[in-house]
Short mmCIF file of C-alpha atoms and ligand atoms in Angstrom, two decimals:
data_model
loop_
_atom_site.label_atom_id
_atom_site.label_comp_id
_atom_site.label_asym_id
_atom_site.label_seq_id
_atom_site.Cartn_x
_atom_site.Cartn_y
_atom_site.Cartn_z
CA UNK A 1 18.71 22.02 -3.76
CA UNK A 2 19.86 18.44 -3.17
CA UNK A 3 17.20 15.74 -3.75
CA UNK A 4 16.15 12.91 -1.49
CA UNK A 5 15.13 9.81 -3.41
CA UNK A 6 11.86 8.28 -2.36
CA UNK A 7 11.89 4.50 -2.62
CA UNK A 8 8.38 3.12 -2.24
CA UNK A 9 8.03 -0.41 -0.93
CA UNK A 10 4.24 -0.50 -0.43
CA UNK A 11 3.98 -3.36 -2.90
CA UNK A 12 6.74 -5.41 -1.24
CA UNK A 13 7.28 -4.65 2.46
CA UNK A 14 3.78 -3.16 2.70
CA UNK A 15 2.19 -6.13 1.02
CA UNK A 16 3.74 -8.39 3.68
CA UNK A 17 1.18 -7.02 6.16
CA UNK A 18 -0.99 -9.93 7.36
CA UNK A 19 -4.32 -9.90 5.53
CA UNK A 20 -3.15 -7.98 2.47
CA UNK A 21 -3.31 -9.94 -0.76
CA UNK A 22 -3.53 -7.75 -3.80
CA UNK A 23 -4.35 -9.24 -7.15
CA UNK A 24 -2.53 -8.27 -10.33
CA UNK A 25 -5.00 -5.55 -11.36
CA UNK A 26 -4.80 -3.99 -7.91
CA UNK A 27 -0.99 -4.04 -7.86
CA UNK A 28 -0.92 -2.41 -11.28
CA UNK A 29 -3.45 0.25 -10.26
CA UNK A 30 -1.39 1.10 -7.20
CA UNK A 31 1.89 1.12 -9.16
CA UNK A 32 0.39 3.52 -11.71
CA UNK A 33 -0.75 5.82 -8.93
CA UNK A 34 2.68 5.66 -7.25
CA UNK A 35 4.20 6.71 -10.56
CA UNK A 36 1.77 9.63 -10.70
CA UNK A 37 2.79 10.48 -7.16
CA UNK A 38 6.35 10.81 -8.44
CA UNK A 39 8.30 8.35 -6.30
CA UNK A 40 11.78 7.57 -7.64
CA UNK A 41 11.80 3.80 -7.19
CA UNK A 42 8.95 1.32 -6.80
CA UNK A 43 9.84 -1.96 -5.17
CA UNK A 44 7.15 -4.04 -6.83
CA UNK A 45 7.67 -7.41 -5.15
CA UNK A 46 9.94 -10.34 -4.42
CA UNK A 47 10.07 -12.24 -7.74
CA UNK A 48 11.53 -15.49 -6.38
CA UNK A 49 8.91 -15.70 -3.63
CA UNK A 50 5.93 -16.68 -5.81
CA UNK A 51 4.64 -16.86 -9.36
CA UNK A 52 2.18 -14.04 -8.53
CA UNK A 53 4.99 -11.75 -7.36
CA UNK A 54 7.09 -12.57 -10.42
CA UNK A 55 4.24 -11.76 -12.80
CA UNK A 56 3.32 -8.58 -10.97
CA UNK A 57 6.90 -7.23 -10.98
CA UNK A 58 7.23 -8.10 -14.68
CA UNK A 59 3.98 -6.36 -15.63
CA UNK A 60 4.67 -3.29 -13.52
CA UNK A 61 8.21 -2.96 -14.92
CA UNK A 62 6.86 -3.20 -18.47
CA UNK A 63 4.04 -0.78 -17.91
CA UNK A 64 5.66 2.13 -16.07
CA UNK A 65 7.22 4.78 -18.26
CA UNK A 66 9.20 6.98 -15.86
CA UNK A 67 9.79 5.20 -12.60
CA UNK A 68 12.56 2.79 -11.73
CA UNK A 69 11.09 -0.60 -10.85
CA UNK A 70 12.95 -2.85 -8.50
CA UNK A 71 12.59 -6.40 -7.21
CA UNK A 72 13.88 -7.84 -3.96
CA UNK A 73 16.04 -10.96 -3.86
CA UNK A 74 18.11 -12.99 -1.45
CA UNK A 75 21.86 -13.24 -2.10
CA UNK A 76 21.34 -16.29 -4.31
CA UNK A 77 21.93 -16.62 -8.06
CA UNK A 78 18.49 -18.20 -8.57
CA UNK A 79 16.76 -15.28 -6.80
CA UNK A 80 18.84 -12.73 -8.72
CA UNK A 81 18.00 -14.47 -12.03
CA UNK A 82 14.28 -14.37 -11.21
CA UNK A 83 14.54 -10.72 -10.22
CA UNK A 84 16.40 -9.71 -13.37
CA UNK A 85 13.91 -11.59 -15.58
CA UNK A 86 11.12 -9.63 -13.93
CA UNK A 87 12.61 -6.12 -13.95
CA UNK A 88 14.72 -6.15 -17.11
CA UNK A 89 12.10 -4.60 -19.37
CA UNK A 90 11.66 -1.62 -17.10
CA UNK A 91 12.84 1.88 -18.01
CA UNK A 92 15.53 1.77 -15.33
CA UNK A 93 15.60 -1.59 -13.62
CA UNK A 94 17.08 -2.16 -10.21
CA UNK A 95 18.05 -5.38 -8.45
CA UNK A 96 17.77 -5.23 -4.66
CA UNK A 97 19.81 -7.90 -2.85
CA UNK A 98 19.54 -8.40 0.89
CA UNK A 99 21.54 -10.40 3.40
CA UNK A 100 21.49 -10.12 7.18
CA UNK A 101 24.60 -8.86 8.98
CA UNK A 102 23.59 -8.85 12.67
CA UNK A 103 25.07 -11.53 14.98
CA UNK A 104 21.55 -12.78 15.82
CA UNK A 105 20.49 -13.21 12.23
CA UNK A 106 23.83 -14.64 11.07
CA UNK A 107 23.97 -17.23 13.84
CA UNK A 108 20.33 -18.29 14.18
CA UNK A 109 18.76 -17.59 10.81
CA UNK A 110 21.56 -17.93 8.27
CA UNK A 111 23.77 -20.25 10.34
CA UNK A 112 26.81 -18.61 8.77
CA UNK A 113 30.03 -17.10 10.06
CA UNK A 114 30.58 -13.37 9.40
CA UNK A 115 33.29 -14.13 6.83
CA UNK A 116 30.88 -16.35 4.89
CA UNK A 117 28.24 -13.62 4.95
CA UNK A 118 30.74 -11.08 3.68
CA UNK A 119 31.77 -13.36 0.81
CA UNK A 120 28.16 -14.22 -0.07
CA UNK A 121 27.21 -10.52 -0.16
CA UNK A 122 30.10 -9.62 -2.45
CA UNK A 123 29.49 -12.62 -4.72
CA UNK A 124 25.78 -11.77 -5.02
CA UNK A 125 26.46 -8.14 -5.92
CA UNK A 126 29.02 -9.19 -8.54
CA UNK A 127 26.56 -11.72 -9.94
CA UNK A 128 23.76 -9.12 -10.20
CA UNK A 129 26.11 -6.54 -11.70
CA UNK A 130 26.59 -8.71 -14.81
CA UNK A 131 22.96 -7.97 -15.67
CA UNK A 132 22.12 -4.63 -14.15
CA UNK A 133 24.06 -1.45 -13.47
CA UNK A 134 21.71 -0.37 -10.67
CA UNK A 135 22.27 -2.64 -7.68
CA UNK A 136 21.02 -1.98 -4.18
CA UNK A 137 22.44 -3.98 -1.30
CA UNK A 138 20.60 -4.17 2.03
CA UNK A 139 22.32 -5.33 5.18
CA UNK A 140 19.26 -6.75 6.90
CA UNK A 141 19.10 -5.89 10.62
CA UNK A 142 21.96 -3.45 9.96
CA UNK A 143 21.23 -1.39 13.05
CA UNK A 144 21.89 -4.36 15.36
CA UNK A 145 25.05 -5.33 13.48
CA UNK A 146 28.59 -4.83 14.71
CA UNK A 147 29.48 -1.46 13.12
CA UNK A 148 33.05 -2.52 12.25
CA UNK A 149 31.73 -5.61 10.41
CA UNK A 150 29.02 -3.59 8.68
CA UNK A 151 31.59 -1.04 7.44
CA UNK A 152 33.60 -3.89 5.95
CA UNK A 153 30.53 -5.38 4.22
CA UNK A 154 29.45 -2.03 2.81
CA UNK A 155 32.93 -1.16 1.58
CA UNK A 156 33.24 -4.48 -0.23
CA UNK A 157 29.76 -4.52 -1.78
CA UNK A 158 30.36 -0.99 -3.08
CA UNK A 159 33.68 -2.14 -4.54
CA UNK A 160 31.77 -5.04 -6.15
CA UNK A 161 29.32 -2.62 -7.81
CA UNK A 162 26.50 -1.75 -5.40
CA UNK A 163 25.21 1.74 -6.23
CA UNK A 164 22.90 2.06 -3.22
CA UNK A 165 23.56 0.65 0.25
CA UNK A 166 20.58 0.31 2.52
CA UNK A 167 20.83 0.36 6.31
CA UNK A 168 17.62 -1.15 7.69
CA UNK A 169 16.44 -0.90 11.24
CA UNK A 170 14.58 -4.13 10.55
CA UNK A 171 13.02 -4.49 13.98
CA UNK A 172 12.36 -0.81 14.72
CA UNK A 173 14.75 -0.71 17.69
CA UNK A 174 16.72 2.49 17.03
CA UNK A 175 16.14 5.95 18.47
CA UNK A 176 16.58 9.00 16.22
CA UNK A 177 19.84 10.05 17.91
CA UNK A 178 21.34 6.57 17.65
CA UNK A 179 20.22 5.99 14.08
CA UNK A 180 21.60 9.35 12.92
CA UNK A 181 24.92 8.57 14.62
CA UNK A 182 24.91 5.11 13.01
CA UNK A 183 24.57 6.63 9.51
CA UNK A 184 27.26 9.17 10.33
CA UNK A 185 29.52 6.30 11.41
CA UNK A 186 29.03 4.74 7.96
CA UNK A 187 29.82 8.07 6.27
CA UNK A 188 33.02 8.36 8.32
CA UNK A 189 34.28 4.77 8.23
CA UNK A 190 33.42 3.33 4.81
CA UNK A 191 36.24 4.68 2.61
CA UNK A 192 34.41 4.41 -0.75
CA UNK A 193 30.98 5.54 0.55
CA UNK A 194 30.87 8.49 -1.88
CA UNK A 195 30.47 5.94 -4.71
CA UNK A 196 27.05 4.84 -3.40
CA UNK A 197 23.85 6.38 -2.12
CA UNK A 198 23.06 5.60 1.51
CA UNK A 199 19.48 4.50 2.00
CA UNK A 200 17.44 4.33 5.21
CA UNK A 201 14.74 1.73 5.84
CA UNK A 202 13.10 2.01 9.26
CA UNK A 203 10.37 -0.05 10.87
CA UNK A 204 7.91 1.47 13.28
CA UNK A 205 7.84 -0.85 16.29
CA UNK A 206 8.50 2.05 18.67
CA UNK A 207 6.68 4.62 16.55
CA UNK A 208 10.02 6.15 15.52
CA UNK A 209 10.33 5.06 11.87
CA UNK A 210 9.76 8.50 10.35
CA UNK A 211 11.89 10.29 12.97
CA UNK A 212 14.70 7.77 12.46
CA UNK A 213 14.52 8.10 8.66
CA UNK A 214 14.73 11.89 8.83
CA UNK A 215 17.56 11.67 11.32
CA UNK A 216 19.33 9.39 8.80
CA UNK A 217 18.82 12.02 6.11
CA UNK A 218 20.40 14.72 8.26
CA UNK A 219 23.36 12.39 8.81
CA UNK A 220 23.95 11.77 5.11
CA UNK A 221 21.39 9.32 3.69
CA UNK A 222 19.95 10.36 0.35
CA UNK A 223 17.30 7.68 -0.17
CA UNK A 224 14.35 6.95 2.13
CA UNK A 225 12.45 3.67 1.91
CA UNK A 226 8.86 3.95 2.98
CA UNK A 227 5.29 2.78 2.37
CA UNK A 228 2.03 4.56 1.76
CA UNK A 229 0.06 4.93 5.01
CA UNK A 230 3.04 3.30 6.77
CA UNK A 231 1.72 -0.21 6.14
CA UNK A 232 4.08 -3.13 6.63
CA UNK A 233 4.99 -6.03 8.88
CA UNK A 234 4.04 -5.62 12.57
CA UNK A 235 3.82 -1.86 13.28
CA UNK A 236 4.72 -1.07 9.68
CA UNK A 237 7.34 0.97 7.85
CA UNK A 238 8.08 4.69 7.74
CA UNK A 239 5.04 6.46 6.25
CA UNK A 240 5.76 7.94 2.85
CA UNK A 241 3.34 10.82 3.38
CA UNK A 242 4.90 11.76 6.71
CA UNK A 243 8.46 11.63 5.38
CA UNK A 244 7.56 13.66 2.29
CA UNK A 245 5.49 16.27 4.13
CA UNK A 246 8.16 16.45 6.84
CA UNK A 247 10.74 17.29 4.16
CA UNK A 248 8.35 19.72 2.45
CA UNK A 249 6.85 21.55 5.43
CA UNK A 250 10.21 21.79 7.20
CA UNK A 251 12.35 22.46 4.15
CA UNK A 252 13.75 25.37 6.16
CA UNK A 253 15.18 22.80 8.57
CA UNK A 254 16.09 19.83 6.35
CA UNK A 255 17.05 21.75 3.21
CA UNK A 256 16.19 18.99 0.71
CA UNK A 257 13.80 18.65 -2.19
CA UNK A 258 12.14 15.48 -3.40
CA UNK A 259 10.36 14.58 -6.62
CA UNK A 260 7.00 13.66 -5.07
CA UNK A 261 3.96 15.64 -6.20
CA UNK A 262 2.42 16.20 -2.77
CA UNK A 263 -0.96 16.93 -4.37
CA UNK A 264 -1.20 13.22 -5.22
CA UNK A 265 -0.70 12.09 -1.62
CA UNK A 266 -4.33 12.01 -0.54
CA UNK A 267 -5.52 10.05 -3.56
CA UNK A 268 -2.64 7.56 -3.25
CA UNK A 269 -3.38 7.10 0.42
CA UNK A 270 -7.09 6.49 -0.20
CA UNK A 271 -6.35 4.06 -3.01
CA UNK A 272 -3.91 2.17 -0.77
CA UNK A 273 -6.48 2.08 2.00
CA UNK A 274 -9.22 0.69 -0.19
CA UNK A 275 -7.04 -1.83 -2.02
CA UNK A 276 -5.31 -3.18 1.06
CA UNK A 277 -8.34 -2.96 3.37
CA UNK A 278 -6.02 -1.56 6.04
CA UNK A 279 -7.95 1.39 7.46
CA UNK A 280 -6.19 4.65 8.21
CA UNK A 281 -6.51 5.77 11.85
CA UNK A 282 -8.54 8.97 12.16
CA UNK A 283 -5.64 10.70 13.89
CA UNK A 284 -2.98 9.48 11.42
CA UNK A 285 -0.69 12.42 10.55
CA UNK A 286 -1.23 13.99 7.12
CA UNK A 287 -3.90 11.58 5.78
CA UNK A 288 -6.13 10.72 8.76
CA UNK A 289 -9.67 12.07 8.56
CA UNK A 290 -9.02 14.34 11.55
CA UNK A 291 -5.70 15.67 10.24
CA UNK A 292 -7.28 18.96 9.15
CA UNK A 293 -10.39 18.94 11.34
CA UNK A 294 -10.76 21.54 14.06
CA UNK A 295 -13.29 20.76 16.76
CA UNK A 296 -12.63 23.27 19.49
CA UNK A 297 -14.20 26.70 19.11
CA UNK A 298 -10.94 28.47 19.87
CA UNK A 299 -9.18 26.54 17.10
CA UNK A 300 -12.00 27.08 14.60
CA UNK A 301 -11.99 30.77 15.32
CA UNK A 302 -8.21 30.90 14.93
CA UNK A 303 -8.22 29.01 11.62
CA UNK A 304 -10.96 31.24 10.22
CA UNK A 305 -8.97 34.32 11.20
CA UNK A 306 -5.75 32.88 9.76
CA UNK A 307 -5.31 29.19 8.74
CA UNK A 308 -1.73 29.07 9.99
CA UNK A 309 -2.82 29.64 13.59
CA UNK A 310 -3.51 25.91 13.87
CA UNK A 311 -2.49 24.44 10.49
CA UNK A 312 1.10 23.88 9.45
CA UNK A 313 0.05 22.57 6.02
CA UNK A 314 -3.11 22.88 3.99
CA UNK A 315 -5.42 20.06 2.86
CA UNK A 316 -4.89 21.36 -0.69
CA UNK A 317 -1.14 20.71 -0.42
CA UNK A 318 -1.84 16.96 -0.22
CA UNK A 319 -4.61 17.13 -2.83
CA UNK A 320 -7.49 16.92 -0.37
CA UNK A 321 -9.80 19.33 -2.10
CA UNK A 322 -13.25 20.15 -0.92
CA UNK A 323 -15.21 20.80 -4.06
CA UNK A 324 -18.58 22.54 -4.15
CA UNK A 325 -19.15 20.77 -7.40
CA UNK A 326 -21.71 18.00 -6.92
CA UNK A 327 -23.21 15.75 -9.52
CA UNK A 328 -26.72 14.36 -9.40
CA UNK A 329 -29.02 12.10 -11.36
CA UNK A 330 -29.48 14.66 -14.12
CA UNK A 331 -25.74 14.97 -14.78
CA UNK A 332 -24.64 13.56 -18.11
CA UNK A 333 -21.70 11.42 -19.13
CA UNK A 334 -19.78 14.47 -20.34
CA UNK A 335 -19.95 16.23 -16.94
CA UNK A 336 -19.08 12.96 -15.22
CA UNK A 337 -16.05 12.34 -17.46
CA UNK A 338 -14.89 15.92 -16.94
CA UNK A 339 -15.14 15.56 -13.18
CA UNK A 340 -13.14 12.32 -13.31
CA UNK A 341 -10.43 14.14 -15.20
CA UNK A 342 -10.41 17.01 -12.72
CA UNK A 343 -10.07 14.47 -9.92
CA UNK A 344 -6.96 13.13 -11.65
CA UNK A 345 -8.33 9.82 -12.96
CA UNK A 346 -7.02 8.99 -16.43
CA UNK A 347 -9.41 6.32 -17.67
CA UNK A 348 -10.19 4.80 -21.04
CA UNK A 349 -13.66 5.23 -22.55
CA UNK A 350 -14.76 1.73 -21.66
CA UNK A 351 -13.92 2.22 -17.98
CA UNK A 352 -15.64 5.62 -17.96
CA UNK A 353 -18.77 4.02 -19.48
CA UNK A 354 -18.82 1.30 -16.81
CA UNK A 355 -18.22 3.84 -14.04
CA UNK A 356 -20.98 6.07 -15.46
CA UNK A 357 -23.50 3.22 -15.15
CA UNK A 358 -22.50 2.80 -11.48
CA UNK A 359 -22.68 6.56 -10.99
CA UNK A 360 -26.26 6.65 -12.35
CA UNK A 361 -27.29 3.80 -10.05
CA UNK A 362 -25.83 5.72 -7.12
CA UNK A 363 -27.40 9.02 -8.18
CA UNK A 364 -30.80 7.30 -8.14
CA UNK A 365 -30.31 6.48 -4.48
CA UNK A 366 -28.43 9.56 -3.36
CA UNK A 367 -29.39 13.18 -3.98
CA UNK A 368 -25.90 14.55 -4.36
CA UNK A 369 -22.90 12.56 -5.53
CA UNK A 370 -19.73 14.12 -4.15
CA UNK A 371 -16.11 13.84 -5.23
CA UNK A 372 -15.46 11.31 -2.50
CA UNK A 373 -18.39 9.17 -3.73
CA UNK A 374 -16.94 9.25 -7.25
CA UNK A 375 -13.45 8.37 -6.05
CA UNK A 376 -14.91 5.51 -3.99
CA UNK A 377 -16.72 4.18 -7.06
CA UNK A 378 -13.56 4.24 -9.16
CA UNK A 379 -11.44 2.70 -6.41
CA UNK A 380 -14.10 0.03 -5.95
CA UNK A 381 -13.94 -0.67 -9.68
CA UNK A 382 -10.21 -1.35 -9.51
CA UNK A 383 -10.90 -3.56 -6.48
CA UNK A 384 -12.91 -5.98 -8.52
CA UNK A 385 -11.83 -9.55 -8.61
CA UNK A 386 -13.21 -12.19 -10.91
CA UNK A 387 -16.87 -12.51 -9.98
CA UNK A 388 -17.25 -16.26 -9.56
CA UNK A 389 -20.39 -15.45 -7.57
CA UNK A 390 -22.43 -12.31 -8.12
CA UNK A 391 -25.21 -10.94 -5.95
CA UNK A 392 -28.62 -10.95 -7.59
CA UNK A 393 -30.83 -10.16 -4.60
CA UNK A 394 -31.23 -10.66 -0.88
CA UNK A 395 -34.02 -10.39 1.66
CA UNK A 396 -33.76 -10.13 5.43
CA UNK A 397 -36.19 -10.36 8.30
CA UNK A 398 -34.81 -9.09 11.53
CA UNK A 399 -35.81 -7.37 14.74
CA UNK A 400 -34.94 -7.23 18.41
CA UNK A 401 -37.45 -9.97 19.33
CA UNK A 402 -37.09 -12.38 16.42
CA UNK A 403 -34.38 -14.61 15.05
CA UNK A 404 -32.84 -13.04 11.95
CA UNK A 405 -33.46 -14.90 8.74
CA UNK A 406 -31.89 -14.08 5.36
CA UNK A 407 -32.47 -15.29 1.82
CA UNK A 408 -29.76 -14.78 -0.81
CA UNK A 409 -29.76 -15.29 -4.58
CA UNK A 410 -26.34 -15.51 -6.21
CA UNK A 411 -25.49 -15.96 -9.87
CA UNK A 412 -22.80 -18.53 -10.61
CA UNK A 413 -21.98 -19.69 -14.16
CA UNK A 414 -25.22 -18.16 -15.47
CA UNK A 415 -27.39 -20.03 -12.95
CA UNK A 416 -29.18 -18.50 -9.99
CA UNK A 417 -28.58 -20.27 -6.69
CA UNK A 418 -30.81 -19.48 -3.72
CA UNK A 419 -30.45 -20.30 -0.05
CA UNK A 420 -31.85 -19.12 3.26
CA UNK A 421 -30.33 -19.23 6.72
CA UNK A 422 -30.99 -18.05 10.25
CA UNK A 423 -28.29 -16.30 12.18
CA UNK A 424 -27.30 -14.38 15.22
CA UNK A 425 -28.32 -11.04 13.72
CA UNK A 426 -28.89 -10.04 10.09
CA UNK A 427 -25.24 -10.03 8.99
CA UNK A 428 -24.60 -13.50 10.39
CA UNK A 429 -27.75 -14.75 8.66
CA UNK A 430 -26.73 -13.36 5.25
CA UNK A 431 -23.18 -14.69 5.53
CA UNK A 432 -24.48 -18.14 6.45
CA UNK A 433 -26.83 -18.13 3.45
CA UNK A 434 -23.88 -17.23 1.17
CA UNK A 435 -21.77 -20.00 2.77
CA UNK A 436 -24.52 -22.54 1.99
CA UNK A 437 -24.48 -21.60 -1.70
CA UNK A 438 -20.73 -21.38 -2.15
CA UNK A 439 -19.96 -24.48 -0.11
CA UNK A 440 -16.70 -23.24 1.35
CA UNK A 441 -16.50 -22.36 4.94
CA UNK A 442 -14.30 -19.50 6.08
CA UNK A 443 -13.87 -18.13 9.57
CA UNK A 444 -14.90 -14.51 9.90
CA UNK A 445 -11.97 -12.67 11.51
CA UNK A 446 -13.11 -9.10 11.26
CA UNK A 447 -16.03 -6.99 10.11
CA UNK A 448 -15.94 -3.20 10.00
CA UNK A 449 -18.09 -0.48 8.54
CA UNK A 450 -17.52 3.20 7.95
CA UNK A 451 -19.26 6.02 6.14
CA UNK A 452 -17.36 7.10 3.05
CA UNK A 453 -19.12 10.45 2.90
CA UNK A 454 -21.24 12.57 5.24
CA UNK A 455 -25.01 12.71 5.61
CA UNK A 456 -27.88 10.27 6.11
CA UNK A 457 -27.58 8.94 2.57
CA UNK A 458 -23.80 8.42 2.85
CA UNK A 459 -22.26 5.38 1.23
CA UNK A 460 -21.26 2.76 3.78
CA UNK A 461 -18.13 0.79 3.09
CA UNK A 462 -17.86 -2.60 4.73
CA UNK A 463 -14.57 -4.45 5.07
CA UNK A 464 -14.64 -8.15 5.78
CA UNK A 465 -11.63 -10.28 6.71
CA UNK A 466 -11.88 -14.06 6.71
CA UNK A 467 -9.45 -16.87 7.42
CA UNK A 468 -9.28 -19.70 4.93
CA UNK A 469 -6.57 -22.37 4.85
CA UNK A 470 -4.35 -20.34 7.17
CA UNK A 471 -4.48 -17.19 5.10
CA UNK A 472 -6.37 -13.99 5.74
CA UNK A 473 -8.41 -12.61 2.85
CA UNK A 474 -10.15 -9.27 2.83
CA UNK A 475 -12.80 -7.72 0.63
CA UNK A 476 -14.92 -4.62 0.52
CA UNK A 477 -18.47 -3.69 -0.36
CA UNK A 478 -19.88 -0.26 -1.00
CA UNK A 479 -23.50 0.82 -1.03
CA UNK A 480 -25.88 3.32 0.49
CA UNK A 481 -27.48 0.29 2.21
CA UNK A 482 -25.18 -1.20 4.84
CA UNK A 483 -26.68 -4.69 4.60
CA UNK A 484 -26.01 -4.64 0.87
CA UNK A 485 -22.44 -3.39 1.53
CA UNK A 486 -22.04 -6.30 3.94
CA UNK A 487 -23.18 -9.01 1.56
CA UNK A 488 -21.14 -7.44 -1.30
CA UNK A 489 -18.04 -7.35 0.90
CA UNK A 490 -18.50 -10.98 1.90
CA UNK A 491 -19.00 -12.12 -1.70
CA UNK A 492 -15.98 -10.04 -2.80
CA UNK A 493 -13.90 -11.81 -0.15
CA UNK A 494 -15.18 -15.27 -1.11
CA UNK A 495 -14.41 -14.53 -4.78
CA UNK A 496 -10.83 -13.69 -3.76
CA UNK A 497 -10.53 -16.98 -1.90
CA UNK A 498 -11.78 -18.86 -4.97
CA UNK A 499 -9.43 -17.00 -7.36
CA UNK A 500 -6.52 -17.73 -5.07
CA UNK A 501 -7.43 -21.41 -4.82
CA UNK A 502 -7.69 -21.64 -8.60
CA UNK A 503 -4.32 -19.91 -9.07
CA UNK A 504 -2.70 -22.29 -6.56
CA UNK A 505 -4.14 -25.30 -8.40
CA UNK A 506 -3.06 -24.01 -11.86
O1 KIV B 1 13.32 -4.60 7.01
C1 KIV B 1 14.21 -5.05 6.29
O2 KIV B 1 15.34 -5.31 6.71
C2 KIV B 1 13.87 -5.28 4.90
C3 KIV B 1 15.00 -5.63 3.99
C4 KIV B 1 14.70 -6.86 3.21
C5 KIV B 1 15.32 -4.48 3.10
O3 KIV B 1 12.74 -5.15 4.51
ZN1 ZN B 2 11.57 -3.91 5.92
#
């Protein structure tokens, strides 16, 4: 069966989502999980855009053993040099060059004539080809380009050495019928098209990104660019999990295989959610918490009689396993390590030891520690940023008839710093006390809380987003006590702001 290549751009297009700023450890953790998921290409960043991106792409390319790692670059020698430097140590490096071809972009953004764009595209591909055999060329805003001009550009970049040509619907404007016809037009009018793989890259402004991508596949595309949980600029990109499960569940219709291990989808989705702090909607296809939940009696009865009455795929097929196996405070390190392995976490002894300490602390507070609790602990571990400030203790007085007052003790450079503050409710009071100690003032943009597991003793995960110097930073806190989750999330966010400030000053 013919294969569709899955090109994951969570770490590049996905990371462009406002409010997402992953540190190096988080990017690496996600890249490792994407490799486990079995994607064909990981676009790990835009090396010329920042030192952080360059370092992340370099590290990811060096570290991954099976997956092609790619970097994005503009059609400029300096960008291509930076990209090659970053990806060259990878097992199969790819350079991804983009240049816009639509009249709007050429006139207003690039301020170039079509002929100049054509020449720049060809020159950039030739330049990249000196270093790397695997070159992808993207005609940005391809869908709104003049088809005749686009055919010319694609023909010439293929002749110059491009091995993949990407056809983005950059602004999510296409409908499935139009996009399929557009890809077919490329198949029919670009004479050397059989020398390259056609790739689709669809944005979700009209909610059609997955439908458009699959329509492109039917028309002849053999690579789909997508992001985990569909994160990305504005309404996001095509969701990897929806594309992959669409191809898998409806293989009878599409007739293609792909290399993704669908059983890794749920874990990858959860990891992406916790690292990016972009919550998955409950009704999100495939990975939303309601995706396999049946509320109505008729449906429950049907599913019990035969799952396929109301389920077209099983939770197990995406690796969402309900285990009866619960650990508690009497469980030992051996049982804990075994459970981690069964859950698919491959950790070194040091990390297991650290996680085991956290597990014991949790087991003291919570009767039964479930698989989801354990996964949340591990994901939280990889979320850690440098702890410039660490929570030692906090106290709160609050009620419906009194002004809330909070006291906070934070450890900074081995010294305990204490402050108290009043606030409009307990959370406001704690955050103000932290602000007094840290001495930087951020604007709180968003605060959200959700239960990670079920039951009265469930762990509550708080996500905090703050604005500092025109950037949005987010952090998370996890505890069985929601006030503790809140203060941990706020400190985690502040630590990110400080790390970022330090990196910018370095
Ligand atoms: O949406 C887009 O056009 C892109 C390109 C840079 C590939 O992300
Ligand atoms: Zn894009």
